[in-house]
Amino acid sequence: MNGKQSTPTPPAGQELKQERAIQTRAQVLTAAAELLSAKGYRNTSMQDVADRVGMTKGAVYFHFRSKETLAVAVVQHHYGQWPNVAEHIRASGLGPMDTIEELLNRATTAFQKDPVMQAGARLQLERPLIDAEVPQPYVDWTTLLTRLFAEAEAAGELRAGVTPEAAARTVIAAVFGMQHISDTLTHRADLDARWGETREILFHSLRGGQPSDHV
Ligand code: LUB
């Protein structure tokens, strides 16, 4: 900061209004994610979103100028939260490899409980239907995990001969495939069990160096 005040402080009333607008936008996003994850892109209308959130269609359009924009925002949000979650876990004192495991535990829980995560996954499968620039799938997660695996390597936690990039790509392939198969076959009812076995096999082959106190 250079000490120069670049944005004048808005009057209190205006701040409140902005705060409410942010909250409303988040409510619309959540309602849209619930509908999109359950019914898919084609069968969800802006009117459905408005009805679910108890607003007029015009009010929804004020926050998202099209269904395409809303779908893209849901997908962006589905990726956007994870770097912060990773940082939070890392800051809690876990080492890099344990951080990766915990991050994926949380992603698995999100696949079961978070409509934004579920909608994001569904929208990526439906991306040919969406006439907008939907973020490229897999790349954000691969970037995030590559960074964490590089830290694991530096800490001597990554098995010798495994590169951070290959580890990241392999983990994302496994986790994406695992949750997709679980969704297709059981609507993710068996996701905990499938993640448990995937995690054991993956991390057994990824962890290296001297045995740590990890159990
Ligand atoms: C993640 C999905 C669903 C990967 O990265 C992605 O694009 C993902 C949808 O494409 O899960 C696993 C964390």
mmCIF file with all atom_site columns, C-alpha atoms and ligand atoms in Angstrom:
data_model
loop_
_atom_site.group_PDB
_atom_site.id
_atom_site.type_symbol
_atom_site.label_atom_id
_atom_site.label_alt_id
_atom_site.label_comp_id
_atom_site.label_asym_id
_atom_site.label_entity_id
_atom_site.label_seq_id
_atom_site.pdbx_PDB_ins_code
_atom_site.Cartn_x
_atom_site.Cartn_y
_atom_site.Cartn_z
_atom_site.occupancy
_atom_site.B_iso_or_equiv
_atom_site.pdbx_formal_charge
_atom_site.auth_seq_id
_atom_site.auth_comp_id
_atom_site.auth_asym_id
_atom_site.auth_atom_id
_atom_site.pdbx_PDB_model_num
ATOM   1   C CA . MET A 1 1   ? 0.000   0.000   0.000   1.00 0.00 ? 1   MET A CA 1
ATOM   2   C CA . ASN A 1 2   ? 1.257   3.480   -0.789  1.00 0.00 ? 2   ASN A CA 1
ATOM   3   C CA . GLY A 1 3   ? -0.954  5.201   1.726   1.00 0.00 ? 3   GLY A CA 1
ATOM   4   C CA . LYS A 1 4   ? -2.882  6.982   -0.995  1.00 0.00 ? 4   LYS A CA 1
ATOM   5   C CA . GLN A 1 5   ? -6.595  6.460   -0.673  1.00 0.00 ? 5   GLN A CA 1
ATOM   6   C CA . SER A 1 6   ? -7.620  5.365   -4.157  1.00 0.00 ? 6   SER A CA 1
ATOM   7   C CA . THR A 1 7   ? -11.269 4.550   -3.420  1.00 0.00 ? 7   THR A CA 1
ATOM   8   C CA . PRO A 1 8   ? -13.278 7.001   -1.382  1.00 0.00 ? 8   PRO A CA 1
ATOM   9   C CA . THR A 1 9   ? -15.108 5.384   1.536   1.00 0.00 ? 9   THR A CA 1
ATOM   10  C CA . PRO A 1 10  ? -18.764 5.106   0.534   1.00 0.00 ? 10  PRO A CA 1
ATOM   11  C CA . PRO A 1 11  ? -21.407 6.353   2.942   1.00 0.00 ? 11  PRO A CA 1
ATOM   12  C CA . ALA A 1 12  ? -22.648 3.707   5.391   1.00 0.00 ? 12  ALA A CA 1
ATOM   13  C CA . GLY A 1 13  ? -25.941 3.205   3.536   1.00 0.00 ? 13  GLY A CA 1
ATOM   14  C CA . GLN A 1 14  ? -24.149 2.440   0.312   1.00 0.00 ? 14  GLN A CA 1
ATOM   15  C CA . GLU A 1 15  ? -21.847 -0.059  2.008   1.00 0.00 ? 15  GLU A CA 1
ATOM   16  C CA . LEU A 1 16  ? -24.862 -1.888  3.413   1.00 0.00 ? 16  LEU A CA 1
ATOM   17  C CA . LYS A 1 17  ? -26.409 -1.978  -0.025  1.00 0.00 ? 17  LYS A CA 1
ATOM   18  C CA . GLN A 1 18  ? -23.239 -3.452  -1.497  1.00 0.00 ? 18  GLN A CA 1
ATOM   19  C CA . GLU A 1 19  ? -23.081 -6.005  1.308   1.00 0.00 ? 19  GLU A CA 1
ATOM   20  C CA . ARG A 1 20  ? -26.664 -7.055  0.594   1.00 0.00 ? 20  ARG A CA 1
ATOM   21  C CA . ALA A 1 21  ? -25.953 -7.280  -3.123  1.00 0.00 ? 21  ALA A CA 1
ATOM   22  C CA . ILE A 1 22  ? -23.023 -9.617  -2.433  1.00 0.00 ? 22  ILE A CA 1
ATOM   23  C CA . GLN A 1 23  ? -25.216 -11.783 -0.207  1.00 0.00 ? 23  GLN A CA 1
ATOM   24  C CA . THR A 1 24  ? -28.014 -11.883 -2.765  1.00 0.00 ? 24  THR A CA 1
ATOM   25  C CA . ARG A 1 25  ? -25.588 -12.822 -5.513  1.00 0.00 ? 25  ARG A CA 1
ATOM   26  C CA . ALA A 1 26  ? -24.302 -15.685 -3.334  1.00 0.00 ? 26  ALA A CA 1
ATOM   27  C CA . GLN A 1 27  ? -27.877 -16.866 -2.686  1.00 0.00 ? 27  GLN A CA 1
ATOM   28  C CA . VAL A 1 28  ? -28.619 -16.883 -6.411  1.00 0.00 ? 28  VAL A CA 1
ATOM   29  C CA . LEU A 1 29  ? -25.413 -18.809 -7.063  1.00 0.00 ? 29  LEU A CA 1
ATOM   30  C CA . THR A 1 30  ? -26.297 -21.443 -4.454  1.00 0.00 ? 30  THR A CA 1
ATOM   31  C CA . ALA A 1 31  ? -29.869 -21.825 -5.718  1.00 0.00 ? 31  ALA A CA 1
ATOM   32  C CA . ALA A 1 32  ? -28.569 -22.155 -9.266  1.00 0.00 ? 32  ALA A CA 1
ATOM   33  C CA . ALA A 1 33  ? -26.007 -24.756 -8.178  1.00 0.00 ? 33  ALA A CA 1
ATOM   34  C CA . GLU A 1 34  ? -28.726 -26.811 -6.473  1.00 0.00 ? 34  GLU A CA 1
ATOM   35  C CA . LEU A 1 35  ? -30.881 -26.777 -9.593  1.00 0.00 ? 35  LEU A CA 1
ATOM   36  C CA . LEU A 1 36  ? -28.024 -27.301 -12.038 1.00 0.00 ? 36  LEU A CA 1
ATOM   37  C CA . SER A 1 37  ? -26.618 -30.252 -10.096 1.00 0.00 ? 37  SER A CA 1
ATOM   38  C CA . ALA A 1 38  ? -30.036 -31.917 -9.886  1.00 0.00 ? 38  ALA A CA 1
ATOM   39  C CA . LYS A 1 39  ? -31.522 -31.115 -13.302 1.00 0.00 ? 39  LYS A CA 1
ATOM   40  C CA . GLY A 1 40  ? -28.613 -30.166 -15.516 1.00 0.00 ? 40  GLY A CA 1
ATOM   41  C CA . TYR A 1 41  ? -27.998 -27.121 -17.675 1.00 0.00 ? 41  TYR A CA 1
ATOM   42  C CA . ARG A 1 42  ? -30.664 -27.674 -20.318 1.00 0.00 ? 42  ARG A CA 1
ATOM   43  C CA . ASN A 1 43  ? -33.490 -28.273 -17.838 1.00 0.00 ? 43  ASN A CA 1
ATOM   44  C CA . THR A 1 44  ? -32.723 -25.320 -15.576 1.00 0.00 ? 44  THR A CA 1
ATOM   45  C CA . SER A 1 45  ? -34.152 -21.914 -16.481 1.00 0.00 ? 45  SER A CA 1
ATOM   46  C CA . MET A 1 46  ? -33.516 -18.471 -15.041 1.00 0.00 ? 46  MET A CA 1
ATOM   47  C CA . GLN A 1 47  ? -37.171 -18.552 -13.965 1.00 0.00 ? 47  GLN A CA 1
ATOM   48  C CA . ASP A 1 48  ? -36.497 -21.773 -11.989 1.00 0.00 ? 48  ASP A CA 1
ATOM   49  C CA . VAL A 1 49  ? -33.565 -20.037 -10.269 1.00 0.00 ? 49  VAL A CA 1
ATOM   50  C CA . ALA A 1 50  ? -35.714 -16.977 -9.490  1.00 0.00 ? 50  ALA A CA 1
ATOM   51  C CA . ASP A 1 51  ? -38.516 -19.147 -8.075  1.00 0.00 ? 51  ASP A CA 1
ATOM   52  C CA . ARG A 1 52  ? -36.102 -21.099 -5.892  1.00 0.00 ? 52  ARG A CA 1
ATOM   53  C CA . VAL A 1 53  ? -34.493 -17.998 -4.424  1.00 0.00 ? 53  VAL A CA 1
ATOM   54  C CA . GLY A 1 54  ? -37.829 -16.145 -4.147  1.00 0.00 ? 54  GLY A CA 1
ATOM   55  C CA . MET A 1 55  ? -36.920 -13.286 -6.474  1.00 0.00 ? 55  MET A CA 1
ATOM   56  C CA . THR A 1 56  ? -38.181 -11.968 -9.784  1.00 0.00 ? 56  THR A CA 1
ATOM   57  C CA . LYS A 1 57  ? -36.457 -13.120 -12.934 1.00 0.00 ? 57  LYS A CA 1
ATOM   58  C CA . GLY A 1 58  ? -35.392 -9.525  -13.529 1.00 0.00 ? 58  GLY A CA 1
ATOM   59  C CA . ALA A 1 59  ? -33.608 -9.442  -10.170 1.00 0.00 ? 59  ALA A CA 1
ATOM   60  C CA . VAL A 1 60  ? -31.718 -12.619 -11.076 1.00 0.00 ? 60  VAL A CA 1
ATOM   61  C CA . TYR A 1 61  ? -30.731 -11.083 -14.412 1.00 0.00 ? 61  TYR A CA 1
ATOM   62  C CA . PHE A 1 62  ? -29.440 -8.050  -12.543 1.00 0.00 ? 62  PHE A CA 1
ATOM   63  C CA . HIS A 1 63  ? -26.812 -10.260 -10.892 1.00 0.00 ? 63  HIS A CA 1
ATOM   64  C CA . PHE A 1 64  ? -26.132 -12.624 -13.837 1.00 0.00 ? 64  PHE A CA 1
ATOM   65  C CA . ARG A 1 65  ? -26.896 -11.330 -17.291 1.00 0.00 ? 65  ARG A CA 1
ATOM   66  C CA . SER A 1 66  ? -27.540 -14.762 -18.791 1.00 0.00 ? 66  SER A CA 1
ATOM   67  C CA . LYS A 1 67  ? -27.857 -18.442 -17.913 1.00 0.00 ? 67  LYS A CA 1
ATOM   68  C CA . GLU A 1 68  ? -24.438 -18.914 -19.520 1.00 0.00 ? 68  GLU A CA 1
ATOM   69  C CA . THR A 1 69  ? -22.890 -16.313 -17.194 1.00 0.00 ? 69  THR A CA 1
ATOM   70  C CA . LEU A 1 70  ? -24.505 -17.972 -14.201 1.00 0.00 ? 70  LEU A CA 1
ATOM   71  C CA . ALA A 1 71  ? -23.214 -21.416 -15.198 1.00 0.00 ? 71  ALA A CA 1
ATOM   72  C CA . VAL A 1 72  ? -19.689 -20.043 -15.709 1.00 0.00 ? 72  VAL A CA 1
ATOM   73  C CA . ALA A 1 73  ? -19.841 -18.355 -12.280 1.00 0.00 ? 73  ALA A CA 1
ATOM   74  C CA . VAL A 1 74  ? -20.834 -21.651 -10.659 1.00 0.00 ? 74  VAL A CA 1
ATOM   75  C CA . VAL A 1 75  ? -17.903 -23.444 -12.329 1.00 0.00 ? 75  VAL A CA 1
ATOM   76  C CA . GLN A 1 76  ? -15.488 -20.645 -11.337 1.00 0.00 ? 76  GLN A CA 1
ATOM   77  C CA . HIS A 1 77  ? -16.689 -20.829 -7.751  1.00 0.00 ? 77  HIS A CA 1
ATOM   78  C CA . HIS A 1 78  ? -16.292 -24.628 -7.808  1.00 0.00 ? 78  HIS A CA 1
ATOM   79  C CA . TYR A 1 79  ? -12.557 -24.121 -8.475  1.00 0.00 ? 79  TYR A CA 1
ATOM   80  C CA . GLY A 1 80  ? -11.991 -20.826 -6.699  1.00 0.00 ? 80  GLY A CA 1
ATOM   81  C CA . GLN A 1 81  ? -12.322 -21.953 -3.107  1.00 0.00 ? 81  GLN A CA 1
ATOM   82  C CA . TRP A 1 82  ? -9.689  -24.737 -3.127  1.00 0.00 ? 82  TRP A CA 1
ATOM   83  C CA . PRO A 1 83  ? -6.421  -22.749 -3.025  1.00 0.00 ? 83  PRO A CA 1
ATOM   84  C CA . ASN A 1 84  ? -7.748  -21.020 0.104   1.00 0.00 ? 84  ASN A CA 1
ATOM   85  C CA . VAL A 1 85  ? -8.752  -24.312 1.683   1.00 0.00 ? 85  VAL A CA 1
ATOM   86  C CA . ALA A 1 86  ? -5.270  -25.702 0.952   1.00 0.00 ? 86  ALA A CA 1
ATOM   87  C CA . GLU A 1 87  ? -3.612  -22.684 2.513   1.00 0.00 ? 87  GLU A CA 1
ATOM   88  C CA . HIS A 1 88  ? -5.829  -22.973 5.564   1.00 0.00 ? 88  HIS A CA 1
ATOM   89  C CA . ILE A 1 89  ? -4.961  -26.663 6.057   1.00 0.00 ? 89  ILE A CA 1
ATOM   90  C CA . ARG A 1 90  ? -1.248  -25.985 5.518   1.00 0.00 ? 90  ARG A CA 1
ATOM   91  C CA . ALA A 1 91  ? -1.374  -23.125 8.053   1.00 0.00 ? 91  ALA A CA 1
ATOM   92  C CA . SER A 1 92  ? -2.941  -25.464 10.616  1.00 0.00 ? 92  SER A CA 1
ATOM   93  C CA . GLY A 1 93  ? 0.445   -27.219 10.772  1.00 0.00 ? 93  GLY A CA 1
ATOM   94  C CA . LEU A 1 94  ? 0.112   -30.271 8.519   1.00 0.00 ? 94  LEU A CA 1
ATOM   95  C CA . GLY A 1 95  ? 3.047   -31.158 6.276   1.00 0.00 ? 95  GLY A CA 1
ATOM   96  C CA . PRO A 1 96  ? 2.633   -30.909 2.493   1.00 0.00 ? 96  PRO A CA 1
ATOM   97  C CA . MET A 1 97  ? 1.743   -34.569 1.868   1.00 0.00 ? 97  MET A CA 1
ATOM   98  C CA . ASP A 1 98  ? -0.761  -34.653 4.736   1.00 0.00 ? 98  ASP A CA 1
ATOM   99  C CA . THR A 1 99  ? -2.167  -31.370 3.443   1.00 0.00 ? 99  THR A CA 1
ATOM   100 C CA . ILE A 1 100 ? -2.828  -32.954 0.050   1.00 0.00 ? 100 ILE A CA 1
ATOM   101 C CA . GLU A 1 101 ? -4.583  -35.906 1.682   1.00 0.00 ? 101 GLU A CA 1
ATOM   102 C CA . GLU A 1 102 ? -6.726  -33.644 3.841   1.00 0.00 ? 102 GLU A CA 1
ATOM   103 C CA . LEU A 1 103 ? -7.537  -31.374 0.917   1.00 0.00 ? 103 LEU A CA 1
ATOM   104 C CA . LEU A 1 104 ? -8.796  -34.359 -1.067  1.00 0.00 ? 104 LEU A CA 1
ATOM   105 C CA . ASN A 1 105 ? -10.755 -35.615 1.956   1.00 0.00 ? 105 ASN A CA 1
ATOM   106 C CA . ARG A 1 106 ? -12.522 -32.276 1.937   1.00 0.00 ? 106 ARG A CA 1
ATOM   107 C CA . ALA A 1 107 ? -13.061 -32.326 -1.825  1.00 0.00 ? 107 ALA A CA 1
ATOM   108 C CA . THR A 1 108 ? -14.662 -35.761 -1.444  1.00 0.00 ? 108 THR A CA 1
ATOM   109 C CA . THR A 1 109 ? -16.973 -34.439 1.265   1.00 0.00 ? 109 THR A CA 1
ATOM   110 C CA . ALA A 1 110 ? -17.825 -31.496 -1.005  1.00 0.00 ? 110 ALA A CA 1
ATOM   111 C CA . PHE A 1 111 ? -18.768 -33.877 -3.817  1.00 0.00 ? 111 PHE A CA 1
ATOM   112 C CA . GLN A 1 112 ? -21.331 -35.355 -1.425  1.00 0.00 ? 112 GLN A CA 1
ATOM   113 C CA . LYS A 1 113 ? -22.568 -32.219 0.315   1.00 0.00 ? 113 LYS A CA 1
ATOM   114 C CA . ASP A 1 114 ? -21.778 -29.039 -1.596  1.00 0.00 ? 114 ASP A CA 1
ATOM   115 C CA . PRO A 1 115 ? -24.150 -28.160 -4.451  1.00 0.00 ? 115 PRO A CA 1
ATOM   116 C CA . VAL A 1 116 ? -21.499 -25.914 -6.022  1.00 0.00 ? 116 VAL A CA 1
ATOM   117 C CA . MET A 1 117 ? -19.036 -28.827 -6.207  1.00 0.00 ? 117 MET A CA 1
ATOM   118 C CA . GLN A 1 118 ? -21.719 -31.139 -7.601  1.00 0.00 ? 118 GLN A CA 1
ATOM   119 C CA . ALA A 1 119 ? -22.963 -28.577 -10.103 1.00 0.00 ? 119 ALA A CA 1
ATOM   120 C CA . GLY A 1 120 ? -19.413 -27.760 -11.207 1.00 0.00 ? 120 GLY A CA 1
ATOM   121 C CA . ALA A 1 121 ? -18.713 -31.411 -11.956 1.00 0.00 ? 121 ALA A CA 1
ATOM   122 C CA . ARG A 1 122 ? -21.985 -31.809 -13.840 1.00 0.00 ? 122 ARG A CA 1
ATOM   123 C CA . LEU A 1 123 ? -21.545 -28.598 -15.830 1.00 0.00 ? 123 LEU A CA 1
ATOM   124 C CA . GLN A 1 124 ? -18.076 -29.680 -16.936 1.00 0.00 ? 124 GLN A CA 1
ATOM   125 C CA . LEU A 1 125 ? -19.618 -32.837 -18.389 1.00 0.00 ? 125 LEU A CA 1
ATOM   126 C CA . GLU A 1 126 ? -22.254 -30.675 -20.064 1.00 0.00 ? 126 GLU A CA 1
ATOM   127 C CA . ARG A 1 127 ? -19.843 -28.026 -21.360 1.00 0.00 ? 127 ARG A CA 1
ATOM   128 C CA . PRO A 1 128 ? -20.713 -28.692 -25.035 1.00 0.00 ? 128 PRO A CA 1
ATOM   129 C CA . LEU A 1 129 ? -24.246 -27.429 -24.207 1.00 0.00 ? 129 LEU A CA 1
ATOM   130 C CA . ILE A 1 130 ? -23.045 -24.150 -22.725 1.00 0.00 ? 130 ILE A CA 1
ATOM   131 C CA . ASP A 1 131 ? -22.480 -21.340 -25.201 1.00 0.00 ? 131 ASP A CA 1
ATOM   132 C CA . ALA A 1 132 ? -19.775 -19.592 -23.165 1.00 0.00 ? 132 ALA A CA 1
ATOM   133 C CA . GLU A 1 133 ? -16.139 -19.961 -22.117 1.00 0.00 ? 133 GLU A CA 1
ATOM   134 C CA . VAL A 1 134 ? -16.403 -22.467 -19.311 1.00 0.00 ? 134 VAL A CA 1
ATOM   135 C CA . PRO A 1 135 ? -13.036 -22.704 -17.470 1.00 0.00 ? 135 PRO A CA 1
ATOM   136 C CA . GLN A 1 136 ? -10.870 -25.587 -18.667 1.00 0.00 ? 136 GLN A CA 1
ATOM   137 C CA . PRO A 1 137 ? -11.443 -28.592 -16.447 1.00 0.00 ? 137 PRO A CA 1
ATOM   138 C CA . TYR A 1 138 ? -8.617  -30.223 -14.412 1.00 0.00 ? 138 TYR A CA 1
ATOM   139 C CA . VAL A 1 139 ? -6.012  -27.491 -14.910 1.00 0.00 ? 139 VAL A CA 1
ATOM   140 C CA . ASP A 1 140 ? -6.681  -25.523 -11.704 1.00 0.00 ? 140 ASP A CA 1
ATOM   141 C CA . TRP A 1 141 ? -6.529  -28.634 -9.556  1.00 0.00 ? 141 TRP A CA 1
ATOM   142 C CA . THR A 1 142 ? -3.414  -29.844 -11.372 1.00 0.00 ? 142 THR A CA 1
ATOM   143 C CA . THR A 1 143 ? -1.693  -26.506 -10.750 1.00 0.00 ? 143 THR A CA 1
ATOM   144 C CA . LEU A 1 144 ? -2.650  -26.490 -7.076  1.00 0.00 ? 144 LEU A CA 1
ATOM   145 C CA . LEU A 1 145 ? -1.532  -30.074 -6.488  1.00 0.00 ? 145 LEU A CA 1
ATOM   146 C CA . THR A 1 146 ? 1.700   -29.625 -8.470  1.00 0.00 ? 146 THR A CA 1
ATOM   147 C CA . ARG A 1 147 ? 2.622   -26.802 -6.113  1.00 0.00 ? 147 ARG A CA 1
ATOM   148 C CA . LEU A 1 148 ? 1.859   -28.898 -3.038  1.00 0.00 ? 148 LEU A CA 1
ATOM   149 C CA . PHE A 1 149 ? 3.718   -31.945 -4.399  1.00 0.00 ? 149 PHE A CA 1
ATOM   150 C CA . ALA A 1 150 ? 6.723   -29.706 -5.092  1.00 0.00 ? 150 ALA A CA 1
ATOM   151 C CA . GLU A 1 151 ? 6.630   -28.739 -1.419  1.00 0.00 ? 151 GLU A CA 1
ATOM   152 C CA . ALA A 1 152 ? 6.332   -32.417 -0.502  1.00 0.00 ? 152 ALA A CA 1
ATOM   153 C CA . GLU A 1 153 ? 9.360   -33.174 -2.670  1.00 0.00 ? 153 GLU A CA 1
ATOM   154 C CA . ALA A 1 154 ? 11.379  -30.410 -1.010  1.00 0.00 ? 154 ALA A CA 1
ATOM   155 C CA . ALA A 1 155 ? 10.406  -31.820 2.396   1.00 0.00 ? 155 ALA A CA 1
ATOM   156 C CA . GLY A 1 156 ? 11.533  -35.313 1.364   1.00 0.00 ? 156 GLY A CA 1
ATOM   157 C CA . GLU A 1 157 ? 7.970   -36.620 1.492   1.00 0.00 ? 157 GLU A CA 1
ATOM   158 C CA . LEU A 1 158 ? 7.560   -37.578 -2.179  1.00 0.00 ? 158 LEU A CA 1
ATOM   159 C CA . ARG A 1 159 ? 8.831   -40.961 -3.311  1.00 0.00 ? 159 ARG A CA 1
ATOM   160 C CA . ALA A 1 160 ? 12.106  -40.670 -5.230  1.00 0.00 ? 160 ALA A CA 1
ATOM   161 C CA . GLY A 1 161 ? 11.610  -40.671 -9.008  1.00 0.00 ? 161 GLY A CA 1
ATOM   162 C CA . VAL A 1 162 ? 8.072   -39.271 -8.909  1.00 0.00 ? 162 VAL A CA 1
ATOM   163 C CA . THR A 1 163 ? 7.787   -35.729 -10.272 1.00 0.00 ? 163 THR A CA 1
ATOM   164 C CA . PRO A 1 164 ? 5.318   -33.258 -8.735  1.00 0.00 ? 164 PRO A CA 1
ATOM   165 C CA . GLU A 1 165 ? 3.639   -32.790 -12.136 1.00 0.00 ? 165 GLU A CA 1
ATOM   166 C CA . ALA A 1 166 ? 3.121   -36.520 -12.699 1.00 0.00 ? 166 ALA A CA 1
ATOM   167 C CA . ALA A 1 167 ? 1.883   -36.967 -9.144  1.00 0.00 ? 167 ALA A CA 1
ATOM   168 C CA . ALA A 1 168 ? -0.629  -34.131 -9.582  1.00 0.00 ? 168 ALA A CA 1
ATOM   169 C CA . ARG A 1 169 ? -1.922  -35.421 -12.919 1.00 0.00 ? 169 ARG A CA 1
ATOM   170 C CA . THR A 1 170 ? -2.263  -38.961 -11.607 1.00 0.00 ? 170 THR A CA 1
ATOM   171 C CA . VAL A 1 171 ? -4.113  -37.888 -8.473  1.00 0.00 ? 171 VAL A CA 1
ATOM   172 C CA . ILE A 1 172 ? -6.536  -35.700 -10.425 1.00 0.00 ? 172 ILE A CA 1
ATOM   173 C CA . ALA A 1 173 ? -7.197  -38.482 -12.930 1.00 0.00 ? 173 ALA A CA 1
ATOM   174 C CA . ALA A 1 174 ? -7.907  -40.901 -10.078 1.00 0.00 ? 174 ALA A CA 1
ATOM   175 C CA . VAL A 1 175 ? -10.072 -38.527 -8.024  1.00 0.00 ? 175 VAL A CA 1
ATOM   176 C CA . PHE A 1 176 ? -12.026 -37.264 -11.011 1.00 0.00 ? 176 PHE A CA 1
ATOM   177 C CA . GLY A 1 177 ? -12.626 -40.810 -12.266 1.00 0.00 ? 177 GLY A CA 1
ATOM   178 C CA . MET A 1 178 ? -13.465 -42.141 -8.818  1.00 0.00 ? 178 MET A CA 1
ATOM   179 C CA . GLN A 1 179 ? -16.116 -39.526 -8.098  1.00 0.00 ? 179 GLN A CA 1
ATOM   180 C CA . HIS A 1 180 ? -17.526 -39.790 -11.609 1.00 0.00 ? 180 HIS A CA 1
ATOM   181 C CA . ILE A 1 181 ? -17.928 -43.553 -11.406 1.00 0.00 ? 181 ILE A CA 1
ATOM   182 C CA . SER A 1 182 ? -19.394 -43.294 -7.913  1.00 0.00 ? 182 SER A CA 1
ATOM   183 C CA . ASP A 1 183 ? -21.878 -40.667 -9.133  1.00 0.00 ? 183 ASP A CA 1
ATOM   184 C CA . THR A 1 184 ? -22.861 -42.731 -12.170 1.00 0.00 ? 184 THR A CA 1
ATOM   185 C CA . LEU A 1 185 ? -23.304 -46.005 -10.292 1.00 0.00 ? 185 LEU A CA 1
ATOM   186 C CA . THR A 1 186 ? -24.574 -44.948 -6.845  1.00 0.00 ? 186 THR A CA 1
ATOM   187 C CA . HIS A 1 187 ? -25.232 -41.178 -6.915  1.00 0.00 ? 187 HIS A CA 1
ATOM   188 C CA . ARG A 1 188 ? -22.102 -40.923 -4.746  1.00 0.00 ? 188 ARG A CA 1
ATOM   189 C CA . ALA A 1 189 ? -23.547 -43.092 -1.957  1.00 0.00 ? 189 ALA A CA 1
ATOM   190 C CA . ASP A 1 190 ? -20.373 -45.228 -2.013  1.00 0.00 ? 190 ASP A CA 1
ATOM   191 C CA . LEU A 1 191 ? -17.998 -42.288 -2.389  1.00 0.00 ? 191 LEU A CA 1
ATOM   192 C CA . ASP A 1 192 ? -16.475 -42.547 1.097   1.00 0.00 ? 192 ASP A CA 1
ATOM   193 C CA . ALA A 1 193 ? -15.616 -46.202 0.567   1.00 0.00 ? 193 ALA A CA 1
ATOM   194 C CA . ARG A 1 194 ? -14.248 -45.601 -2.934  1.00 0.00 ? 194 ARG A CA 1
ATOM   195 C CA . TRP A 1 195 ? -12.178 -42.624 -1.750  1.00 0.00 ? 195 TRP A CA 1
ATOM   196 C CA . GLY A 1 196 ? -10.854 -44.677 1.181   1.00 0.00 ? 196 GLY A CA 1
ATOM   197 C CA . GLU A 1 197 ? -9.428  -47.351 -1.107  1.00 0.00 ? 197 GLU A CA 1
ATOM   198 C CA . THR A 1 198 ? -8.235  -44.896 -3.772  1.00 0.00 ? 198 THR A CA 1
ATOM   199 C CA . ARG A 1 199 ? -6.473  -42.815 -1.126  1.00 0.00 ? 199 ARG A CA 1
ATOM   200 C CA . GLU A 1 200 ? -4.714  -45.813 0.364   1.00 0.00 ? 200 GLU A CA 1
ATOM   201 C CA . ILE A 1 201 ? -3.334  -47.044 -2.949  1.00 0.00 ? 201 ILE A CA 1
ATOM   202 C CA . LEU A 1 202 ? -2.420  -43.571 -4.222  1.00 0.00 ? 202 LEU A CA 1
ATOM   203 C CA . PHE A 1 203 ? -0.633  -42.339 -1.143  1.00 0.00 ? 203 PHE A CA 1
ATOM   204 C CA . HIS A 1 204 ? 1.122   -45.643 -0.607  1.00 0.00 ? 204 HIS A CA 1
ATOM   205 C CA . SER A 1 205 ? 2.808   -45.154 -3.967  1.00 0.00 ? 205 SER A CA 1
ATOM   206 C CA . LEU A 1 206 ? 3.368   -41.410 -3.561  1.00 0.00 ? 206 LEU A CA 1
ATOM   207 C CA . ARG A 1 207 ? 4.831   -41.184 -0.104  1.00 0.00 ? 207 ARG A CA 1
ATOM   208 C CA . GLY A 1 208 ? 8.546   -41.623 0.153   1.00 0.00 ? 208 GLY A CA 1
ATOM   209 C CA . GLY A 1 209 ? 11.521  -40.695 2.236   1.00 0.00 ? 209 GLY A CA 1
ATOM   210 C CA . GLN A 1 210 ? 11.935  -41.764 5.819   1.00 0.00 ? 210 GLN A CA 1
ATOM   211 C CA . PRO A 1 211 ? 8.895   -43.198 7.575   1.00 0.00 ? 211 PRO A CA 1
ATOM   212 C CA . SER A 1 212 ? 7.127   -40.322 9.285   1.00 0.00 ? 212 SER A CA 1
ATOM   213 C CA . ASP A 1 213 ? 4.733   -40.339 12.203  1.00 0.00 ? 213 ASP A CA 1
ATOM   214 C CA . HIS A 1 214 ? 1.890   -40.556 9.711   1.00 0.00 ? 214 HIS A CA 1
ATOM   215 C CA . VAL A 1 215 ? -0.338  -43.596 10.307  1.00 0.00 ? 215 VAL A CA 1
HETATM 216 C C1 . LUB B 2 .   ? -12.426 -32.108 -10.290 1.00 0.00 ? 1   LUB B C1 1
HETATM 217 C C2 . LUB B 2 .   ? -14.065 -31.911 -11.914 1.00 0.00 ? 1   LUB B C2 1
HETATM 218 C C3 . LUB B 2 .   ? -14.615 -32.689 -10.861 1.00 0.00 ? 1   LUB B C3 1
HETATM 219 C C4 . LUB B 2 .   ? -11.201 -32.974 -10.280 1.00 0.00 ? 1   LUB B C4 1
HETATM 220 O O1 . LUB B 2 .   ? -10.739 -30.423 -11.851 1.00 0.00 ? 1   LUB B O1 1
HETATM 221 C C5 . LUB B 2 .   ? -11.854 -30.673 -12.351 1.00 0.00 ? 1   LUB B C5 1
HETATM 222 O O2 . LUB B 2 .   ? -12.199 -30.214 -13.434 1.00 0.00 ? 1   LUB B O2 1
HETATM 223 C C6 . LUB B 2 .   ? -12.774 -31.524 -11.598 1.00 0.00 ? 1   LUB B C6 1
HETATM 224 C C7 . LUB B 2 .   ? -14.925 -31.631 -13.056 1.00 0.00 ? 1   LUB B C7 1
HETATM 225 O O3 . LUB B 2 .   ? -14.269 -31.458 -14.256 1.00 0.00 ? 1   LUB B O3 1
HETATM 226 O O4 . LUB B 2 .   ? -13.568 -32.873 -9.943  1.00 0.00 ? 1   LUB B O4 1
HETATM 227 C C8 . LUB B 2 .   ? -10.976 -33.693 -8.953  1.00 0.00 ? 1   LUB B C8 1
HETATM 228 C C9 . LUB B 2 .   ? -10.751 -32.881 -7.751  1.00 0.00 ? 1   LUB B C9 1
#
